[in-house]
């Protein structure tokens, strides 16, 4: 199940102008929401934040350049819902239990979606996520967070498997730490990521390559 992938460093709007948009089956991304998010939650652990401010999160997000693809998933869409057409909503339940809603951070997150592959208007994804330290507590990997808004691989995997097909080409124009790419190589999708921050692009390449190598080793068993 070897999967083609690449991560390009650059501004996604500029990079996309040179791409064959017709070859892309889906955009799945967690863009800057335009809320000026400051990743300072390490203060709850008595530690300073070691994450950089998210590039372009200080200006309103315009989803228009990404809406014409056959399948589109945009996280954080509740912050810019007035600029979106009719579509469906994904709710990621991060707590699974009302008693855990008191934990630090939001108890759920929303993503807007539209897909040629389904008539669904709602999709519930339940993946436990403590939030501020680790990024993949549900999967058992307990992977340390390397990006301030990093999603668990399990969340992106479930979305990709529900809305796309094996062999599809998935574009993440705001690649971050590469979680969407990891989910793609683990599920047999091709992947192109674009990330404006070279530091995060490097992290994304390393994570995706590690996942791709693990997939290759499984093929040999």
Short mmCIF file of C-alpha atoms in Angstrom, two decimals:
data_model
loop_
_atom_site.label_atom_id
_atom_site.label_comp_id
_atom_site.label_asym_id
_atom_site.label_seq_id
_atom_site.Cartn_x
_atom_site.Cartn_y
_atom_site.Cartn_z
CA UNK A 1 0.00 0.00 0.00
CA UNK A 2 2.86 2.39 -0.80
CA UNK A 3 1.48 5.90 -1.15
CA UNK A 4 2.78 8.91 -3.06
CA UNK A 5 3.14 12.06 -0.98
CA UNK A 6 4.96 15.39 -0.80
CA UNK A 7 5.05 18.47 1.40
CA UNK A 8 5.71 21.80 -0.31
CA UNK A 9 6.95 24.85 1.58
CA UNK A 10 5.19 28.02 0.50
CA UNK A 11 2.02 30.11 0.50
CA UNK A 12 -0.79 27.74 -0.49
CA UNK A 13 -2.54 30.23 -2.79
CA UNK A 14 0.65 30.74 -4.77
CA UNK A 15 1.48 27.02 -4.88
CA UNK A 16 -2.05 26.09 -5.94
CA UNK A 17 -1.86 28.36 -8.98
CA UNK A 18 0.75 26.01 -10.40
CA UNK A 19 -1.17 22.81 -9.59
CA UNK A 20 -3.55 20.76 -11.68
CA UNK A 21 -6.59 21.35 -9.50
CA UNK A 22 -8.57 18.79 -11.50
CA UNK A 23 -6.36 16.00 -10.20
CA UNK A 24 -7.23 16.73 -6.55
CA UNK A 25 -10.06 14.62 -5.16
CA UNK A 26 -10.38 16.33 -1.77
CA UNK A 27 -9.17 19.19 0.37
CA UNK A 28 -8.94 18.22 4.04
CA UNK A 29 -7.44 20.91 6.22
CA UNK A 30 -7.31 22.78 9.51
CA UNK A 31 -6.68 26.37 8.36
CA UNK A 32 -5.92 29.47 10.43
CA UNK A 33 -9.31 30.56 11.72
CA UNK A 34 -8.55 34.29 11.89
CA UNK A 35 -8.82 34.44 15.68
CA UNK A 36 -5.28 35.43 16.64
CA UNK A 37 -4.82 32.24 18.63
CA UNK A 38 -1.96 32.39 21.11
CA UNK A 39 -0.62 28.96 22.08
CA UNK A 40 0.03 29.83 25.72
CA UNK A 41 -1.78 26.92 27.37
CA UNK A 42 1.51 25.46 28.62
CA UNK A 43 1.13 27.99 31.44
CA UNK A 44 -1.27 25.50 33.05
CA UNK A 45 1.73 23.22 33.50
CA UNK A 46 3.99 25.97 34.77
CA UNK A 47 5.93 25.94 31.50
CA UNK A 48 6.35 28.65 28.85
CA UNK A 49 4.95 27.92 25.41
CA UNK A 50 7.47 26.64 22.90
CA UNK A 51 5.19 27.07 19.87
CA UNK A 52 5.29 29.87 17.33
CA UNK A 53 2.25 32.00 16.54
CA UNK A 54 0.21 30.51 13.68
CA UNK A 55 0.98 32.30 10.41
CA UNK A 56 -1.89 34.44 9.03
CA UNK A 57 -4.17 33.76 12.00
CA UNK A 58 -4.27 37.51 12.61
CA UNK A 59 -6.52 38.14 9.58
CA UNK A 60 -9.96 36.81 8.53
CA UNK A 61 -9.87 33.46 6.78
CA UNK A 62 -11.36 33.33 3.27
CA UNK A 63 -12.53 29.79 2.38
CA UNK A 64 -13.49 30.71 -1.22
CA UNK A 65 -10.32 29.36 -2.96
CA UNK A 66 -10.96 25.88 -1.55
CA UNK A 67 -14.70 25.43 -2.15
CA UNK A 68 -14.72 24.12 -5.73
CA UNK A 69 -12.96 20.84 -5.05
CA UNK A 70 -15.10 17.66 -5.18
CA UNK A 71 -14.75 17.05 -1.45
CA UNK A 72 -13.84 19.75 1.09
CA UNK A 73 -13.36 19.53 4.86
CA UNK A 74 -12.54 22.75 6.72
CA UNK A 75 -11.96 22.68 10.47
CA UNK A 76 -12.80 25.68 12.62
CA UNK A 77 -15.56 26.68 10.20
CA UNK A 78 -17.79 27.96 12.98
CA UNK A 79 -15.45 30.97 13.11
CA UNK A 80 -16.12 31.87 9.45
CA UNK A 81 -19.50 30.21 8.82
CA UNK A 82 -20.96 33.36 7.27
CA UNK A 83 -18.52 32.97 4.37
CA UNK A 84 -19.50 29.36 3.63
CA UNK A 85 -22.26 27.94 1.39
CA UNK A 86 -24.69 25.25 2.52
CA UNK A 87 -22.93 22.09 3.57
CA UNK A 88 -22.63 19.54 6.33
CA UNK A 89 -20.99 19.64 9.74
CA UNK A 90 -18.57 17.30 11.44
CA UNK A 91 -18.55 17.36 15.22
CA UNK A 92 -15.45 16.00 16.89
CA UNK A 93 -16.45 15.03 20.45
CA UNK A 94 -13.19 15.30 22.40
CA UNK A 95 -14.42 14.21 25.83
CA UNK A 96 -16.92 11.34 25.32
CA UNK A 97 -18.18 11.86 28.86
CA UNK A 98 -19.93 14.89 30.39
CA UNK A 99 -17.77 14.59 33.50
CA UNK A 100 -14.69 15.26 31.36
CA UNK A 101 -16.12 18.48 29.90
CA UNK A 102 -14.47 20.33 32.77
CA UNK A 103 -11.03 19.53 31.39
CA UNK A 104 -8.92 22.37 29.98
CA UNK A 105 -9.85 23.33 26.44
CA UNK A 106 -12.95 22.97 24.28
CA UNK A 107 -15.00 19.80 24.64
CA UNK A 108 -15.70 19.57 20.90
CA UNK A 109 -14.61 21.04 17.57
CA UNK A 110 -16.53 21.63 14.35
CA UNK A 111 -15.61 21.22 10.70
CA UNK A 112 -17.67 22.15 7.64
CA UNK A 113 -17.75 19.64 4.80
CA UNK A 114 -19.19 18.95 1.40
CA UNK A 115 -18.51 15.79 -0.61
CA UNK A 116 -19.58 14.31 -3.92
CA UNK A 117 -19.30 10.91 -2.24
CA UNK A 118 -22.12 11.26 0.28
CA UNK A 119 -25.46 12.89 0.97
CA UNK A 120 -24.70 13.07 4.70
CA UNK A 121 -25.16 16.42 6.40
CA UNK A 122 -23.75 15.48 9.79
CA UNK A 123 -20.88 13.30 10.94
CA UNK A 124 -19.95 12.59 14.55
CA UNK A 125 -16.34 11.68 15.34
CA UNK A 126 -15.73 10.54 18.92
CA UNK A 127 -12.05 10.46 19.80
CA UNK A 128 -10.89 11.16 23.36
CA UNK A 129 -8.42 14.03 23.48
CA UNK A 130 -7.04 15.55 26.66
CA UNK A 131 -5.76 18.50 24.70
CA UNK A 132 -2.84 20.43 25.98
CA UNK A 133 0.05 17.98 26.15
CA UNK A 134 -0.39 15.01 23.85
CA UNK A 135 -1.92 14.77 20.41
CA UNK A 136 -2.89 11.09 20.12
CA UNK A 137 -3.99 9.79 23.50
CA UNK A 138 -6.80 7.71 21.93
CA UNK A 139 -4.58 5.61 19.70
CA UNK A 140 -2.17 4.58 22.41
CA UNK A 141 0.71 6.33 20.67
CA UNK A 142 0.48 9.21 23.15
CA UNK A 143 2.48 11.21 20.65
CA UNK A 144 3.82 14.50 21.99
CA UNK A 145 2.26 17.56 20.43
CA UNK A 146 4.54 19.31 17.93
CA UNK A 147 2.08 21.95 16.72
CA UNK A 148 -0.30 24.10 18.81
CA UNK A 149 -3.45 23.02 16.94
CA UNK A 150 -2.39 19.45 16.11
CA UNK A 151 -5.26 17.02 15.53
CA UNK A 152 -5.07 13.33 16.47
CA UNK A 153 -4.32 11.08 13.50
CA UNK A 154 -7.37 9.01 14.43
CA UNK A 155 -9.69 11.99 13.84
CA UNK A 156 -8.32 12.70 10.37
CA UNK A 157 -8.28 8.98 9.52
CA UNK A 158 -11.97 8.55 10.29
CA UNK A 159 -12.91 11.61 8.23
CA UNK A 160 -10.78 10.59 5.26
CA UNK A 161 -12.10 7.02 5.28
CA UNK A 162 -15.69 8.27 5.43
CA UNK A 163 -15.49 10.92 2.69
CA UNK A 164 -12.80 9.71 0.24
CA UNK A 165 -11.63 6.54 -1.48
CA UNK A 166 -8.31 4.65 -1.45
CA UNK A 167 -6.05 6.06 -4.14
CA UNK A 168 -7.63 9.53 -3.99
CA UNK A 169 -5.34 12.55 -4.01
CA UNK A 170 -5.85 14.61 -0.84
CA UNK A 171 -4.62 18.20 -0.57
CA UNK A 172 -3.96 19.89 2.76
CA UNK A 173 -3.10 23.53 1.99
CA UNK A 174 -2.37 24.28 5.67
CA UNK A 175 -0.35 21.19 6.42
CA UNK A 176 0.99 22.13 9.86
CA UNK A 177 2.63 19.10 11.46
CA UNK A 178 1.39 16.75 8.73
CA UNK A 179 -1.37 14.86 10.53
CA UNK A 180 -3.57 14.70 7.43
CA UNK A 181 -0.63 13.30 5.48
CA UNK A 182 0.02 10.63 8.11
CA UNK A 183 -3.64 9.59 7.92
CA UNK A 184 -3.40 9.44 4.11
CA UNK A 185 -0.36 7.16 3.93
CA UNK A 186 -1.89 4.92 6.57
CA UNK A 187 -5.12 4.54 4.56
CA UNK A 188 -3.77 4.32 1.02
CA UNK A 189 -4.52 7.86 -0.14
CA UNK A 190 -2.06 10.03 -2.06
CA UNK A 191 -1.17 13.33 -0.41
CA UNK A 192 0.06 16.84 -1.15
CA UNK A 193 0.65 19.15 1.79
CA UNK A 194 1.48 22.85 1.64
CA UNK A 195 2.93 24.64 4.67
CA UNK A 196 4.14 28.23 4.80
CA UNK A 197 6.33 27.70 7.88
CA UNK A 198 9.50 25.79 6.94
CA UNK A 199 9.94 24.53 10.50
CA UNK A 200 6.54 22.86 10.51
CA UNK A 201 7.02 21.63 6.93
CA UNK A 202 10.16 19.83 8.07
CA UNK A 203 8.29 18.27 10.99
CA UNK A 204 5.48 17.20 8.64
CA UNK A 205 7.87 15.50 6.23
CA UNK A 206 9.51 13.57 9.06
CA UNK A 207 6.19 12.41 10.51
CA UNK A 208 4.76 11.36 7.14
CA UNK A 209 7.95 9.56 6.12
CA UNK A 210 7.93 7.69 9.41
CA UNK A 211 4.32 6.64 8.83
CA UNK A 212 5.08 5.66 5.24
CA UNK A 213 8.00 3.51 6.36
CA UNK A 214 5.79 1.79 8.92
CA UNK A 215 3.24 1.10 6.17
CA UNK A 216 5.98 -0.35 3.94
CA UNK A 217 7.15 -2.63 6.76
CA UNK A 218 3.60 -3.90 7.27
CA UNK A 219 3.42 -4.78 3.56
CA UNK A 220 6.47 -7.01 4.02
CA UNK A 221 4.95 -9.03 6.86
#
